[in-house]
mmCIF file of C-alpha atoms in Angstrom:
data_model
loop_
_atom_site.group_PDB
_atom_site.id
_atom_site.type_symbol
_atom_site.label_atom_id
_atom_site.label_comp_id
_atom_site.label_asym_id
_atom_site.label_seq_id
_atom_site.Cartn_x
_atom_site.Cartn_y
_atom_site.Cartn_z
ATOM 1 C CA UNK A 226 100.511 118.533 110.005
ATOM 2 C CA UNK A 227 99.468 120.297 107.065
ATOM 3 C CA UNK A 228 100.267 116.423 105.605
ATOM 4 C CA UNK A 229 100.904 116.566 101.548
ATOM 5 C CA UNK A 230 99.843 120.645 100.717
ATOM 6 C CA UNK A 231 99.828 121.109 97.099
ATOM 7 C CA UNK A 232 99.865 124.783 95.113
ATOM 8 C CA UNK A 233 99.216 126.701 92.772
ATOM 9 C CA UNK A 234 94.657 125.050 93.668
ATOM 10 C CA UNK A 235 94.373 126.220 89.896
ATOM 11 C CA UNK A 236 97.298 127.755 87.007
ATOM 12 C CA UNK A 237 96.247 128.992 83.286
ATOM 13 C CA UNK A 238 98.704 128.552 81.302
ATOM 14 C CA UNK A 239 99.453 129.809 77.326
ATOM 15 C CA UNK A 240 100.967 127.005 74.716
ATOM 16 C CA UNK A 241 105.266 126.571 75.506
ATOM 17 C CA UNK A 242 105.441 128.342 78.823
ATOM 18 C CA UNK A 243 106.651 126.613 81.958
ATOM 19 C CA UNK A 244 105.906 126.087 85.570
ATOM 20 C CA UNK A 245 106.515 123.807 88.454
ATOM 21 C CA UNK A 246 103.500 123.044 90.440
ATOM 22 C CA UNK A 247 104.452 121.650 93.840
ATOM 23 C CA UNK A 248 103.795 120.016 95.941
ATOM 24 C CA UNK A 249 105.047 119.375 99.826
ATOM 25 C CA UNK A 250 104.580 116.683 102.308
ATOM 26 C CA UNK A 251 104.949 117.007 106.249
ATOM 27 C CA UNK A 252 105.703 113.553 107.370
ATOM 28 C CA UNK A 253 108.418 112.408 106.910
ATOM 29 C CA UNK A 254 107.385 110.351 104.276
ATOM 30 C CA UNK A 255 109.796 108.346 101.694
ATOM 31 C CA UNK A 256 108.083 107.618 98.694
ATOM 32 C CA UNK A 257 106.265 110.868 96.254
ATOM 33 C CA UNK A 258 103.958 110.354 93.867
ATOM 34 C CA UNK A 259 102.438 113.259 91.096
ATOM 35 C CA UNK A 260 98.924 111.977 89.573
ATOM 36 C CA UNK A 261 97.010 112.929 86.695
ATOM 37 C CA UNK A 262 93.603 113.152 86.272
ATOM 38 C CA UNK A 263 91.373 113.550 83.280
ATOM 39 C CA UNK A 264 87.700 112.490 82.814
ATOM 40 C CA UNK A 265 86.692 108.871 82.234
ATOM 41 C CA UNK A 266 91.016 108.091 82.680
ATOM 42 C CA UNK A 267 91.085 107.519 86.594
ATOM 43 C CA UNK A 268 94.051 108.665 87.659
ATOM 44 C CA UNK A 269 97.711 107.969 86.549
ATOM 45 C CA UNK A 270 100.993 107.670 87.474
ATOM 46 C CA UNK A 271 103.590 110.752 85.722
ATOM 47 C CA UNK A 272 106.975 110.432 88.262
ATOM 48 C CA UNK A 273 107.826 109.115 91.295
ATOM 49 C CA UNK A 274 110.014 109.266 94.173
ATOM 50 C CA UNK A 275 111.324 106.645 96.962
ATOM 51 C CA UNK A 276 113.613 109.251 98.464
ATOM 52 C CA UNK A 277 115.961 111.473 98.269
ATOM 53 C CA UNK A 278 118.262 112.211 95.072
ATOM 54 C CA UNK A 279 115.672 109.431 93.923
ATOM 55 C CA UNK A 280 113.100 109.494 91.141
ATOM 56 C CA UNK A 281 111.689 107.082 88.475
ATOM 57 C CA UNK A 282 109.336 107.737 85.622
ATOM 58 C CA UNK A 283 106.021 106.101 85.835
ATOM 59 C CA UNK A 284 103.452 105.785 82.869
ATOM 60 C CA UNK A 285 102.616 109.230 81.459
ATOM 61 C CA UNK A 286 106.311 111.023 82.252
ATOM 62 C CA UNK A 287 106.827 112.300 79.285
ATOM 63 C CA UNK A 288 106.519 116.826 78.664
ATOM 64 C CA UNK A 289 107.092 116.627 82.957
ATOM 65 C CA UNK A 290 110.190 117.029 85.026
ATOM 66 C CA UNK A 291 110.716 116.063 89.302
ATOM 67 C CA UNK A 292 113.420 116.819 91.012
ATOM 68 C CA UNK A 293 113.538 115.593 94.728
ATOM 69 C CA UNK A 294 116.405 117.912 96.648
ATOM 70 C CA UNK A 295 114.958 117.052 100.058
ATOM 71 C CA UNK A 296 112.451 114.356 101.787
ATOM 72 C CA UNK A 297 109.809 116.941 102.088
ATOM 73 C CA UNK A 298 109.779 118.222 98.441
ATOM 74 C CA UNK A 299 108.801 117.274 95.277
ATOM 75 C CA UNK A 300 107.841 119.497 92.209
ATOM 76 C CA UNK A 301 106.774 118.869 89.150
ATOM 77 C CA UNK A 302 107.614 120.654 85.944
ATOM 78 C CA UNK A 303 106.707 121.568 82.607
ATOM 79 C CA UNK A 304 109.081 122.113 80.198
ATOM 80 C CA UNK A 305 107.272 124.069 77.946
ATOM 81 C CA UNK A 306 102.891 123.204 78.247
ATOM 82 C CA UNK A 307 100.951 121.696 75.896
ATOM 83 C CA UNK A 308 97.481 121.772 75.844
ATOM 84 C CA UNK A 309 97.340 117.896 76.188
ATOM 85 C CA UNK A 310 98.814 118.448 79.994
ATOM 86 C CA UNK A 311 95.996 120.029 80.506
ATOM 87 C CA UNK A 312 94.306 118.164 83.416
ATOM 88 C CA UNK A 313 94.540 118.301 87.783
ATOM 89 C CA UNK A 314 97.129 116.956 88.847
ATOM 90 C CA UNK A 315 97.995 114.810 92.306
ATOM 91 C CA UNK A 316 100.645 114.456 94.383
ATOM 92 C CA UNK A 317 100.518 111.639 96.635
ATOM 93 C CA UNK A 318 103.117 110.787 99.274
ATOM 94 C CA UNK A 319 103.431 106.924 101.585
ATOM 95 C CA UNK A 320 105.363 106.332 104.515
ATOM 96 C CA UNK A 321 107.475 104.284 102.400
ATOM 97 C CA UNK A 322 107.555 102.811 98.950
ATOM 98 C CA UNK A 323 105.445 99.844 98.046
ATOM 99 C CA UNK A 324 103.817 101.175 101.037
ATOM 100 C CA UNK A 325 99.585 101.017 101.228
ATOM 101 C CA UNK A 326 98.418 104.460 102.089
ATOM 102 C CA UNK A 327 98.997 106.315 100.162
ATOM 103 C CA UNK A 328 97.813 110.404 101.398
ATOM 104 C CA UNK A 329 96.925 112.998 98.258
ATOM 105 C CA UNK A 330 97.236 116.318 98.025
ATOM 106 C CA UNK A 331 94.729 118.247 97.783
ATOM 107 C CA UNK A 332 94.969 118.634 93.537
ATOM 108 C CA UNK A 333 96.440 121.387 90.879
ATOM 109 C CA UNK A 334 93.577 122.332 88.480
ATOM 110 C CA UNK A 335 95.805 122.917 85.060
ATOM 111 C CA UNK A 336 94.214 124.520 81.922
ATOM 112 C CA UNK A 337 97.478 124.835 78.927
ATOM 113 C CA UNK A 338 95.682 127.752 76.594
ATOM 114 C CA UNK B 103 98.254 94.257 89.077
ATOM 115 C CA UNK B 104 94.602 91.965 88.684
ATOM 116 C CA UNK B 105 92.365 94.044 87.108
ATOM 117 C CA UNK B 106 89.147 94.710 89.116
ATOM 118 C CA UNK B 107 85.929 95.500 88.251
ATOM 119 C CA UNK B 108 83.515 97.729 89.503
ATOM 120 C CA UNK B 109 79.671 98.575 89.332
ATOM 121 C CA UNK B 110 79.405 102.338 87.333
ATOM 122 C CA UNK B 111 77.661 103.466 90.298
ATOM 123 C CA UNK B 112 75.235 103.118 92.993
ATOM 124 C CA UNK B 113 73.010 104.999 95.375
ATOM 125 C CA UNK B 114 72.194 104.541 98.819
ATOM 126 C CA UNK B 115 69.860 105.896 101.287
ATOM 127 C CA UNK B 116 71.310 108.041 104.119
ATOM 128 C CA UNK B 117 71.773 106.139 107.298
ATOM 129 C CA UNK B 118 71.600 103.093 105.147
ATOM 130 C CA UNK B 119 74.013 99.957 105.363
ATOM 131 C CA UNK B 120 75.825 100.708 101.593
ATOM 132 C CA UNK B 121 77.115 97.445 99.889
ATOM 133 C CA UNK B 122 79.861 98.194 97.239
ATOM 134 C CA UNK B 123 81.039 95.018 95.517
ATOM 135 C CA UNK B 124 84.656 94.787 93.337
ATOM 136 C CA UNK B 125 85.279 91.285 91.039
ATOM 137 C CA UNK B 126 88.779 90.928 90.682
ATOM 138 C CA UNK B 127 89.565 87.447 89.802
ATOM 139 C CA UNK B 128 92.931 86.929 87.968
ATOM 140 C CA UNK B 129 94.301 87.719 92.166
ATOM 141 C CA UNK B 130 96.209 86.447 92.300
ATOM 142 C CA UNK B 131 97.979 85.274 96.264
ATOM 143 C CA UNK B 132 100.270 87.830 97.084
ATOM 144 C CA UNK B 133 98.147 90.400 95.910
ATOM 145 C CA UNK B 134 95.822 92.494 98.493
ATOM 146 C CA UNK B 135 92.820 94.402 98.221
ATOM 147 C CA UNK B 136 92.875 98.018 98.863
ATOM 148 C CA UNK B 137 89.692 101.200 98.792
ATOM 149 C CA UNK B 138 90.101 104.134 97.932
ATOM 150 C CA UNK B 139 87.278 106.973 97.264
ATOM 151 C CA UNK B 140 87.141 110.453 95.739
ATOM 152 C CA UNK B 141 85.083 113.314 97.257
ATOM 153 C CA UNK B 142 84.262 115.758 94.052
ATOM 154 C CA UNK B 143 86.860 118.442 93.268
ATOM 155 C CA UNK B 144 89.373 116.580 96.336
ATOM 156 C CA UNK B 145 92.213 114.513 96.615
ATOM 157 C CA UNK B 146 91.950 110.267 96.881
ATOM 158 C CA UNK B 147 91.526 109.246 100.313
ATOM 159 C CA UNK B 148 92.338 105.637 102.056
ATOM 160 C CA UNK B 149 90.066 104.125 103.285
ATOM 161 C CA UNK B 150 91.309 100.001 104.275
ATOM 162 C CA UNK B 151 93.004 97.305 103.054
ATOM 163 C CA UNK B 152 92.840 93.376 103.357
ATOM 164 C CA UNK B 153 94.826 90.353 102.552
ATOM 165 C CA UNK B 154 92.441 87.720 103.175
ATOM 166 C CA UNK B 155 90.891 88.423 106.803
ATOM 167 C CA UNK B 156 87.935 90.632 106.905
ATOM 168 C CA UNK B 157 88.817 94.053 108.160
ATOM 169 C CA UNK B 158 87.105 96.630 110.009
ATOM 170 C CA UNK B 159 88.763 100.496 110.578
ATOM 171 C CA UNK B 160 87.232 103.631 111.992
ATOM 172 C CA UNK B 161 85.620 104.304 108.032
ATOM 173 C CA UNK B 162 84.295 101.067 107.090
ATOM 174 C CA UNK B 163 84.728 97.061 106.976
ATOM 175 C CA UNK B 164 85.902 94.985 104.279
ATOM 176 C CA UNK B 165 84.777 91.526 103.302
ATOM 177 C CA UNK B 166 87.128 89.234 101.073
ATOM 178 C CA UNK B 167 85.718 85.876 99.532
ATOM 179 C CA UNK B 168 87.259 82.702 101.059
ATOM 180 C CA UNK B 169 88.197 81.998 97.487
ATOM 181 C CA UNK B 170 89.696 86.189 97.428
ATOM 182 C CA UNK B 171 87.859 86.549 93.774
ATOM 183 C CA UNK B 172 85.773 88.918 95.331
ATOM 184 C CA UNK B 173 84.960 91.130 98.348
ATOM 185 C CA UNK B 174 82.688 93.794 99.371
ATOM 186 C CA UNK B 175 83.329 97.019 101.172
ATOM 187 C CA UNK B 176 81.092 97.998 103.934
ATOM 188 C CA UNK B 177 80.374 101.326 105.384
ATOM 189 C CA UNK B 178 77.624 100.518 108.051
ATOM 190 C CA UNK B 179 75.687 104.112 108.152
ATOM 191 C CA UNK B 180 76.358 106.045 105.054
ATOM 192 C CA UNK B 181 75.394 109.755 105.438
ATOM 193 C CA UNK B 182 75.425 111.968 102.434
ATOM 194 C CA UNK B 183 78.556 113.298 102.712
ATOM 195 C CA UNK B 184 80.413 109.942 101.868
ATOM 196 C CA UNK B 185 78.970 110.703 98.738
ATOM 197 C CA UNK B 186 82.091 110.144 96.803
ATOM 198 C CA UNK B 187 83.697 107.996 93.875
ATOM 199 C CA UNK B 188 85.247 104.178 95.342
ATOM 200 C CA UNK B 189 88.368 102.534 94.131
ATOM 201 C CA UNK B 190 88.704 98.844 94.156
ATOM 202 C CA UNK B 191 92.531 98.254 93.412
ATOM 203 C CA UNK B 192 94.352 95.589 93.782
ATOM 204 C CA UNK B 193 98.399 95.301 94.254
ATOM 205 C CA UNK B 194 101.289 94.100 96.028
ATOM 206 C CA UNK B 195 102.359 95.350 98.580
ATOM 207 C CA UNK B 196 105.726 96.977 100.526
ATOM 208 C CA UNK B 197 106.784 95.315 97.339
ATOM 209 C CA UNK B 198 110.002 96.441 95.944
ATOM 210 C CA UNK B 199 110.977 97.004 92.295
ATOM 211 C CA UNK B 200 108.385 98.411 90.148
ATOM 212 C CA UNK B 201 104.912 98.153 91.986
ATOM 213 C CA UNK B 202 104.978 101.274 93.408
ATOM 214 C CA UNK B 203 102.307 102.990 91.470
ATOM 215 C CA UNK B 204 97.964 102.639 92.189
ATOM 216 C CA UNK B 205 96.673 101.777 89.263
ATOM 217 C CA UNK B 206 92.991 103.777 90.214
ATOM 218 C CA UNK B 207 90.438 102.073 87.366
ATOM 219 C CA UNK B 208 87.408 104.527 86.766
ATOM 220 C CA UNK B 209 85.398 103.101 90.167
ATOM 221 C CA UNK B 210 82.014 103.487 91.312
ATOM 222 C CA UNK B 211 80.319 106.114 91.993
ATOM 223 C CA UNK B 212 78.195 106.062 95.323
ATOM 224 C CA UNK B 213 75.498 108.690 95.241
ATOM 225 C CA UNK B 214 74.071 109.330 99.364
ATOM 226 C CA UNK B 215 70.373 109.917 99.135
ATOM 227 C CA UNK B 216 68.960 111.841 102.419
#
C-alpha cells in the first residue's frame, strides 16, 4: 500500500497565483485532513473531512478551499496565494473520525513569493 | 483537550533507553494520551496511545501514572534513526462532534548520539 500520497513535494508560487495540493490515500479511510506546519507553531488544522461529500473548517481555514468527491482524494486549493501561506502542508487520514491513529503524508513545501 | 508540557530537548546514547516525559495535569477521565513523532522533513508518525493502563507495542512503551497526570514514553533501545521531535497529545478518542483534530504542541527534540 502507498498510504497517504501528497503531490507536489515542493512548489513555488507568486503572490496571487492559484494552485491545488493533491492528497490521496489507498486505505479506504473515512477521515482526511490538512495541516500546515510553521516554525515554532506546531501543526495547525486547516480543513477536515469525515467522508465523501462532507468537509468542515479547522483552526486556520481562511484562504483555503477543499472538496471531497471521493473517499480517496482530498485536494487543498489556494485560490489566491499570499506570502503568509508559505509553509509545509501535511495531509493525514484515519479509519474513522475521532480515530486514534492518523497516517500522514510526506508533506508539500510551499513558498509564496 | 488537556494541555501537555514536555521538555524542549533531550539527549540519549545509542543503544540506551530513551525516556520522554509528559505532564498533563488537567487531563479528564475520558481523555487518552497519544504519542507521535516527526523525523526531520517527514510527516508525523503515530507511536502509541493509552488511557490508564501501561501499553507496549513494537515501537515503544507508554507508562501512565496512577493519577494520570503524567506519562513517559520509553524507547527501549534507541537508535540514530529515533532522532526526532516527539509529541505528547491528550484528547478524547472516538468522539464525534468537533473533536476530530489532534493538537500538536512543540514536542521534545530527542537526539540520539552515537
